[in-house]
Phi, psi and omega in degrees: 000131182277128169263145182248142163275156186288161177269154182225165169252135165231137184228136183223130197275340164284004154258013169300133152243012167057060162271336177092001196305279201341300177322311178275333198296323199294320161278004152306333191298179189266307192278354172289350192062067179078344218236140203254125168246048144211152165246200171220113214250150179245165156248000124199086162003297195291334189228012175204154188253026203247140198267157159217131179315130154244151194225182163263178197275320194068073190274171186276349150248084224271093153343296147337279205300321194293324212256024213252096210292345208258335186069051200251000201218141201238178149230123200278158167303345184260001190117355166280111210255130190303140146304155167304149165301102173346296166343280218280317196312141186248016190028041154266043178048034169307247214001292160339288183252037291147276199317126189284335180282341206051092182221300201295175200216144184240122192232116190261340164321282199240040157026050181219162171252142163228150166204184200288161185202043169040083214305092181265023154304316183281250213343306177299355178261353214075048168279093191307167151306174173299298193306300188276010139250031163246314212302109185276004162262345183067047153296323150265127174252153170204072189187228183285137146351303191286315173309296201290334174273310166327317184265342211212039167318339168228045151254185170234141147281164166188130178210050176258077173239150194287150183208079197060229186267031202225116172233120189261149172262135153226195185251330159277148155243176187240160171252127186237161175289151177303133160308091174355146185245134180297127176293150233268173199264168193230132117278092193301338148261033185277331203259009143285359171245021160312165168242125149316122178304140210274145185250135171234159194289335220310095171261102183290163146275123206276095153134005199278165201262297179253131183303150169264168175294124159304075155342332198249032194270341176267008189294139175232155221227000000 
């Protein structure tokens, strides 16, 4: 019987190319209300132009949810952590500043925090996001383990990060280089104690009907 693996988000910050697909497809989803919950981030601005998607991580102990007074911001069974709850949210921005990643966002206009929540009308169906069916370099993923490493032989997923003495899990990975496998050693003096291979001479006649004996064929040089 085929076990199907669950699908995961993956992100790999050396294919960003800071086209912006993901941003706009991201407010097409249904549950954003118009409003895109992924940016782009540069990552140093002053001497490079190369971007990285933030999207949220989804921890499995969602910061946000601890420091949130109102109890407005949820986490679904499978892991997914909810923008606040209408009903409940009181915008006073814990959250906001609570998140180690910086992803939620406070919309004061409409006295809420919203963020990416892997758009889970797709997602809970078996759906890609919005962001990982646009993305034309596929910075964004979205699908098996087994997939990402087939196509990405020389990343890791990985989605354990340190944050001082505090190590957060999430449910998205980020993607990293493989550690270069050490190159094999050369002894580069081994070959002074090579032998030169013995060489012999062969001078034909140039027009004879049967070549004659190469007189100097045993000759060694």
């Amino acid at each position: 019987m085929t076990v199907h693996q669950p699908l995961e988000f993956f992100v790999d910050p050396s294919r960003c190319i800071g086209c912006q697909s993901c941003v706009q497809a991201c407010s097409e989803c249904d549950t954003h209300r118009g409003e895109s919950m992924i940016h782009l981030e540069f990552i140093d601005r002053g001497h490079s132009v190369q971007t990285v998607p933030m999207v949220c991580m989804h921890c499995e102990q969602p910061t946000c949810a601890e420091v949130c007074p109102a109890d407005a911001i949820k986490r679904t069974a499978d892991g997914v952590v909810q923008s606040a709850r209408k009903p409940r949210c009181i915008a006073c921005g814990n959250c906001v500043m609570a998140c180690p990643f910086g992803v939620p966002e406070l919309y004061i206009d409409r006295a809420i925090m919203m963020k990416c929540d892997m758009c889970y009308d797709r997602t809970s169906v078996g759906k890609r996001p919005m962001c990982a069916t646009v993305c034309p370099s596929q910075a964004l993923f979205f699908g098996t383990r087994e997939q990402i490493e087939a196509i990405r032989p020389q990343s890791m997923p990985t989605n354990r990060f340190r944050f001082g003495e505090q190590v957060i899990t999430t449910r998205v990975s980020v993607m990293v280089p493989r550690a270069p496998a050490p190159a094999p050693l050369l002894d580069v003096t081994a070959a002074m104690d090579e032998r030169p291979a013995n060489r012999t001479v062969r001078l034909n006649v140039i027009g004879a009907i049967d070549p004659l004996p190469d007189p100097f064929a045993e000759v060694e040089v």
